[in-house]
């Protein structure tokens, strides 16, 4: 039986509808959540990301501000900008779009963001909050993966979860959220021995690698839930053919754009898995939804109004 497709667009729409209600109620109390997005330079991909984040804020009634320093901005100027946003009362969340230009000390800038306004959840204070199950802000993509699992009623407690990838912004926080939700978690990386064998133990398999179609059917236990975080642009026609030969929709897409977006999971996995997230339309839409959720959560935490039940550090 082919895998159930876990529809990220639908789940993100549900979450956004809930957030819009919450924003309405908070605004009525005089608390309008606000997000500042800092975009340095003119990187087209970053511009697209920031535009979609600002648009999502507008749709949900969240105040947003886009700040666009020139690409020759110095580290000191960025630190001053962040300090100013930290002080401002109408800003609850600060998002510094990465990558920053090479001459800017990105680590220093991210560290300067007040942990209370760190809606990306990258600050070491929030990393500590997550690992010790204290209230705090958790990275958006990992939170999105948890929402997909929970809202799709995939059992987490007691399951074997395997996370491929150990980055600070995706792999590690996903592993921590799964552990906090009582899964037995294995974290794999480029030095893991027998990756397919380890992955095949998983009831829940998370691929956060950044390699198109690397996770093939021999990585997957029949019936497992597979969450594909990867976002890879395939431009090589031979690679495209290996992945999508016979898929008319993809072929059209590739012919029109000369590329197609795919995850880390090979399409053949859909024949083995019990449930799977598509790319595009899986984890991606959740990332923005959870940024909105984090902005509302930050507004509430900072003003002592409690926290959203869907985004606790336990990931429950
Ligand atoms: P990183 O490059 O920071 O991390 C990749 C991880 O994969 C590393 O831990 C690396 O291991 C591991 N890895 C690489 N090659 C192999 C291999 N052959 N076998 C086993 N493990 C391997 O990437 P990110 O975590 O930032 O992102 C991962 C993917 O998720 C990317 O495709 C990115 O575009 C996507 N992404 C998607 C988002 C969304 O909204 N859907 C948001 C953020 C990211 P090692 O540590 O040993 O080098």
Coordinates of C-alpha atoms and ligand atoms in Angstrom, one line a residue:
X1 CA 0.0 0.0 0.0
X2 CA 1.5 3.4 -0.9
X3 CA 2.3 5.7 2.0
X4 CA -0.1 8.2 3.4
X5 CA 1.0 11.7 2.2
X6 CA 1.3 14.1 5.2
X7 CA 0.1 17.3 3.8
X8 CA 2.2 20.2 5.2
X9 CA 0.1 22.9 3.5
X10 CA -3.1 21.7 5.2
X11 CA -1.5 21.3 8.6
X12 CA 0.2 24.8 8.3
X13 CA -3.2 26.3 7.3
X14 CA -4.8 24.8 10.5
X15 CA -2.0 26.2 12.7
X16 CA -2.2 29.6 11.0
X17 CA -6.0 29.7 11.5
X18 CA -5.4 29.0 15.3
X19 CA -2.7 31.7 15.5
X20 CA -5.0 34.3 13.8
X21 CA -7.6 33.7 16.5
X22 CA -5.0 34.0 19.2
X23 CA -3.6 37.2 17.7
X24 CA -7.1 38.7 17.6
X25 CA -7.7 37.9 21.3
X26 CA -4.3 39.3 22.3
X27 CA -4.8 42.4 20.2
X28 CA -8.1 43.0 21.9
X29 CA -6.1 43.0 25.2
X30 CA -3.8 45.6 23.8
X31 CA -1.0 43.1 23.0
X32 CA -0.3 43.0 19.3
X33 CA 2.6 40.6 18.6
X34 CA 5.3 42.2 16.4
X35 CA 8.1 40.7 14.3
X36 CA 11.2 42.5 13.0
X37 CA 12.9 40.8 10.0
X38 CA 16.4 41.9 9.3
X39 CA 17.6 41.3 5.7
X40 CA 21.1 42.4 4.8
X41 CA 21.9 42.8 1.1
X42 CA 20.1 41.5 -1.9
X43 CA 20.4 37.7 -1.9
X44 CA 17.3 36.7 -4.0
X45 CA 16.6 33.5 -2.0
X46 CA 16.8 35.5 1.3
X47 CA 14.5 38.2 -0.2
X48 CA 11.9 35.5 -1.1
X49 CA 12.1 34.0 2.4
X50 CA 11.7 37.4 4.2
X51 CA 8.9 38.5 1.8
X52 CA 6.9 35.3 2.6
X53 CA 7.5 35.8 6.4
X54 CA 6.3 39.4 6.3
X55 CA 3.3 38.3 4.1
X56 CA 2.4 35.6 6.7
X57 CA 2.5 38.2 9.5
X58 CA 0.1 40.5 7.6
X59 CA -2.3 37.6 6.9
X60 CA -2.4 36.7 10.6
X61 CA -2.7 40.3 12.1
X62 CA 0.9 40.2 13.4
X63 CA 2.7 43.6 13.2
X64 CA 5.8 43.2 11.1
X65 CA 8.8 45.4 10.1
X66 CA 11.4 44.7 7.5
X67 CA 14.8 46.2 8.1
X68 CA 17.2 46.2 5.2
X69 CA 20.8 47.3 6.0
X70 CA 23.1 47.6 3.0
X71 CA 25.4 44.8 2.3
X72 CA 28.4 46.8 3.5
X73 CA 26.9 47.1 7.1
X74 CA 29.5 46.4 9.8
X75 CA 29.3 44.0 12.7
X76 CA 29.1 47.0 15.1
X77 CA 26.2 48.5 13.2
X78 CA 24.4 45.2 13.2
X79 CA 24.9 44.9 16.9
X80 CA 23.5 48.4 17.5
X81 CA 20.5 47.6 15.3
X82 CA 19.8 44.4 17.3
X83 CA 20.3 46.3 20.6
X84 CA 17.7 48.8 19.4
X85 CA 15.2 46.0 18.5
X86 CA 15.9 44.3 21.8
X87 CA 14.8 47.6 23.6
X88 CA 11.7 48.2 21.5
X89 CA 8.4 47.3 23.2
X90 CA 6.4 46.7 20.0
X91 CA 8.8 44.1 18.8
X92 CA 8.4 40.6 20.2
X93 CA 10.4 38.6 17.7
X94 CA 13.7 39.4 15.9
X95 CA 14.7 37.4 12.9
X96 CA 18.1 37.9 11.4
X97 CA 17.9 36.3 7.9
X98 CA 21.0 34.1 7.2
X99 CA 23.4 34.1 5.6
X100 CA 24.9 37.4 6.6
X101 CA 27.8 38.8 4.5
X102 CA 31.2 37.2 5.2
X103 CA 32.6 40.3 6.8
X104 CA 29.9 40.3 9.5
X105 CA 30.4 38.2 12.6
X106 CA 27.1 36.2 12.3
X107 CA 27.7 34.4 15.6
X108 CA 28.1 37.7 17.5
X109 CA 25.0 39.1 15.9
X110 CA 22.8 36.1 16.7
X111 CA 24.2 36.0 20.3
X112 CA 23.1 39.7 20.7
X113 CA 19.5 38.9 20.0
X114 CA 17.7 38.9 23.4
X115 CA 16.7 35.2 24.2
X116 CA 13.2 36.5 24.9
X117 CA 12.9 37.7 21.3
X118 CA 14.9 34.9 19.6
X119 CA 12.0 33.5 17.5
X120 CA 14.5 31.3 15.5
X121 CA 15.4 29.6 18.8
X122 CA 19.2 29.7 18.0
X123 CA 20.4 31.5 21.1
X124 CA 22.4 29.2 23.5
X125 CA 20.0 30.2 26.3
X126 CA 17.1 28.8 24.3
X127 CA 19.1 25.7 23.3
X128 CA 19.6 25.1 27.0
X129 CA 15.9 25.8 27.7
X130 CA 15.0 23.1 25.2
X131 CA 17.4 20.5 26.6
X132 CA 16.3 21.1 30.2
X133 CA 12.6 21.3 29.2
X134 CA 12.2 24.9 30.4
X135 CA 9.8 27.4 28.6
X136 CA 11.6 29.0 25.8
X137 CA 11.7 29.5 22.0
X138 CA 12.5 26.4 19.9
X139 CA 13.7 26.4 16.2
X140 CA 10.9 26.6 13.7
X141 CA 11.6 23.7 11.3
X142 CA 12.0 21.2 14.2
X143 CA 8.8 22.4 15.8
X144 CA 7.1 22.0 12.4
X145 CA 8.2 18.4 12.2
X146 CA 6.7 17.7 15.6
X147 CA 3.4 19.4 14.6
X148 CA 3.2 17.1 11.5
X149 CA 3.8 14.0 13.6
X150 CA 1.3 15.0 16.4
X151 CA -1.4 16.3 14.2
X152 CA -1.1 13.2 12.0
X153 CA -1.5 11.1 15.2
X154 CA 1.8 9.3 14.7
X155 CA 2.7 7.8 18.0
X156 CA 6.0 9.4 19.4
X157 CA 6.3 8.2 23.0
X158 CA 8.0 4.8 23.0
X159 CA 8.8 4.8 19.3
X160 CA 12.3 4.4 17.8
X161 CA 13.2 7.7 16.1
X162 CA 16.2 8.1 13.9
X163 CA 17.4 11.6 12.9
X164 CA 19.9 11.8 10.0
X165 CA 21.7 15.1 10.4
X166 CA 23.1 16.8 13.5
X167 CA 23.1 20.5 12.6
X168 CA 22.4 23.0 15.4
X169 CA 19.4 24.4 13.6
X170 CA 17.7 21.2 12.4
X171 CA 19.0 17.8 13.4
X172 CA 20.0 18.4 17.0
X173 CA 16.8 20.3 18.1
X174 CA 14.6 17.7 16.3
X175 CA 16.4 15.0 18.2
X176 CA 15.9 16.9 21.5
X177 CA 12.2 17.5 20.8
X178 CA 11.6 13.8 20.1
X179 CA 13.5 12.8 23.2
X180 CA 11.5 15.2 25.3
X181 CA 8.4 13.6 23.8
X182 CA 9.7 10.2 25.0
X183 CA 10.9 8.7 21.8
X184 CA 14.1 6.6 21.8
X185 CA 16.3 8.7 19.6
X186 CA 19.4 7.9 17.5
X187 CA 21.2 10.7 15.8
X188 CA 23.1 9.9 12.6
X189 CA 25.7 11.9 10.6
X190 CA 28.3 11.5 7.9
X191 CA 30.5 9.2 10.1
X192 CA 27.7 6.9 11.1
X193 CA 28.4 3.2 10.2
X194 CA 25.8 1.3 8.3
X195 CA 23.4 4.2 7.9
X196 CA 20.8 2.2 6.1
X197 CA 20.8 -0.5 8.8
X198 CA 20.5 2.1 11.6
X199 CA 17.8 3.9 9.8
X200 CA 15.8 0.7 9.2
X201 CA 15.3 0.5 13.0
X202 CA 13.2 3.7 12.9
X203 CA 9.5 3.9 13.4
X204 CA 10.0 7.6 12.8
X205 CA 12.8 8.6 10.3
X206 CA 13.8 12.2 9.9
X207 CA 16.0 13.1 7.0
X208 CA 17.8 16.5 7.5
X209 CA 20.9 16.0 5.4
X210 CA 20.8 18.2 2.3
X211 CA 21.4 15.5 -0.3
X212 CA 18.8 14.9 -3.0
X213 CA 17.2 11.5 -2.8
X214 CA 19.9 10.0 -0.5
X215 CA 17.4 8.1 1.6
X216 CA 16.4 5.1 -0.5
X217 CA 14.0 2.2 0.2
X218 CA 16.7 0.2 1.9
X219 CA 16.8 2.9 4.7
X220 CA 13.1 2.4 5.6
X221 CA 11.3 -0.1 7.7
X222 CA 8.0 -1.0 6.1
X223 CA 5.3 1.2 7.6
X224 CA 7.6 3.8 9.1
X225 CA 6.8 7.5 9.2
X226 CA 9.3 9.5 7.1
X227 CA 9.7 13.2 7.6
X228 CA 11.8 14.8 4.8
X229 CA 13.3 18.1 5.9
X230 CA 15.7 18.4 2.9
X231 CA 15.3 21.0 0.3
X232 CA 17.5 20.4 -2.7
X233 CA 17.4 21.9 -6.2
X234 CA 18.0 19.3 -8.8
X235 CA 19.4 20.7 -12.1
X236 CA 21.3 17.8 -13.6
X237 CA 19.0 16.0 -16.2
X238 CA 20.6 12.6 -15.5
X239 CA 19.9 12.9 -11.8
X240 CA 16.4 14.2 -12.5
X241 CA 15.8 11.1 -14.7
X242 CA 17.0 8.8 -12.0
X243 CA 14.6 10.3 -9.5
X244 CA 11.5 11.2 -11.4
X245 CA 11.4 9.3 -14.8
X246 CA 7.7 8.8 -15.7
X247 CA 6.4 11.5 -13.3
X248 CA 4.6 13.7 -15.7
X249 CA 4.1 16.6 -13.3
X250 CA 7.7 16.7 -12.4
X251 CA 8.8 16.4 -16.0
X252 CA 6.7 19.4 -16.9
X253 CA 8.2 21.4 -14.0
X254 CA 11.7 20.5 -15.0
X255 CA 11.2 21.3 -18.6
X256 CA 9.7 24.7 -17.7
X257 CA 12.3 25.8 -15.0
X258 CA 15.3 23.6 -15.7
X259 CA 15.2 22.5 -12.1
X260 CA 13.0 20.9 -9.6
X261 CA 12.9 21.0 -5.8
X262 CA 13.2 17.7 -4.0
X263 CA 14.0 16.4 -0.5
X264 CA 16.5 14.0 0.9
X265 CA 14.2 11.1 0.4
X266 CA 14.0 9.1 -2.9
X267 CA 10.5 8.9 -4.4
X268 CA 10.7 5.1 -4.2
X269 CA 10.4 5.3 -0.4
X270 CA 6.7 6.1 -0.8
X271 CA 6.2 2.4 -1.7
X272 CA 7.6 1.2 1.6
X273 CA 6.8 3.9 4.2
X274 CA 3.5 4.1 6.1
X275 CA 3.4 7.9 5.9
X276 CA 5.7 10.5 4.3
X277 CA 6.0 14.2 3.8
X278 CA 6.2 15.5 0.3
X279 CA 8.8 18.1 -1.0
X280 CA 7.6 20.7 -1.7
X281 CA 4.5 20.9 0.5
X282 CA 5.7 19.0 3.5
X283 CA 7.9 20.5 6.2
X284 CA 8.5 23.8 4.4
X285 CA 5.1 25.4 5.0
X286 CA 5.3 24.5 8.7
X287 CA 8.5 26.4 9.1
X288 CA 6.8 29.8 8.5
X289 CA 3.7 28.7 10.5
X290 CA 5.9 28.0 13.5
X291 CA 7.8 31.3 13.1
X292 CA 4.4 33.0 13.5
X293 CA 3.6 30.7 16.4
X294 CA 7.0 31.6 18.1
X295 CA 6.3 35.3 17.6
X296 CA 3.0 35.0 19.4
X297 CA 4.6 32.8 22.1
X298 CA 7.4 35.4 22.6
X299 CA 4.8 38.1 23.0
X300 CA 3.0 36.1 25.6
X301 CA 6.2 34.9 27.5
X302 CA 7.6 38.5 27.6
X303 CA 4.4 39.9 28.9
X304 CA 3.7 37.1 31.3
X305 CA 0.6 35.9 29.5
X306 CA 1.5 32.2 29.4
X307 CA 2.5 30.2 26.4
X308 CA 1.0 28.5 23.4
X309 CA 0.2 24.9 24.2
X310 CA 1.5 23.7 20.8
X311 CA 5.0 25.1 21.3
X312 CA 6.2 24.1 24.7
X313 CA 9.8 23.0 25.1
X314 CA 8.6 19.4 25.7
X315 CA 7.4 19.5 22.1
X316 CA 4.0 18.2 23.2
Ligands
LIG1 P1 23.8 21.0 7.4 O1 24.6 21.0 6.1 O2 24.1 22.0 8.4 O3 23.8 19.6 8.1 C1 23.7 18.4 7.3 C2 23.8 17.2 8.2 O4 23.7 16.0 7.4 C3 25.2 17.1 8.9 O5 25.0 16.7 10.3 C4 25.9 16.1 8.1 O6 26.8 15.3 8.9 C5 24.8 15.2 7.6 N1 25.2 14.5 6.4 C6 25.7 15.0 5.3 N2 26.0 14.1 4.4 C7 25.7 12.9 5.0 C8 25.8 11.5 4.6 N3 26.3 11.2 3.4 N4 25.4 10.6 5.4 C9 25.0 10.9 6.7 N5 24.8 12.2 7.1 C10 25.2 13.2 6.3 O7 22.3 21.2 6.9 P2 21.0 21.7 7.7 O8 20.7 20.9 8.9 O9 21.0 23.2 7.8 O10 19.8 21.4 6.6 C11 19.5 20.0 6.2 C12 18.6 20.1 5.0 O11 17.4 20.6 5.5 C13 19.0 21.0 3.8 O12 18.5 20.3 2.6 C14 18.3 22.3 4.0 O13 18.0 22.9 2.8 C15 17.0 21.7 4.6 N6 16.2 22.7 5.4 C16 14.9 22.8 5.2 C17 14.1 23.7 5.9 C18 12.7 23.7 5.7 O14 12.0 24.6 6.0 N7 12.1 22.6 5.1 C19 14.7 24.6 6.9 C20 16.1 24.3 7.2 C21 16.9 23.4 6.4 P3 28.2 15.9 9.6 O15 27.7 16.6 10.8 O16 28.9 14.7 10.0 O17 28.8 16.7 8.6

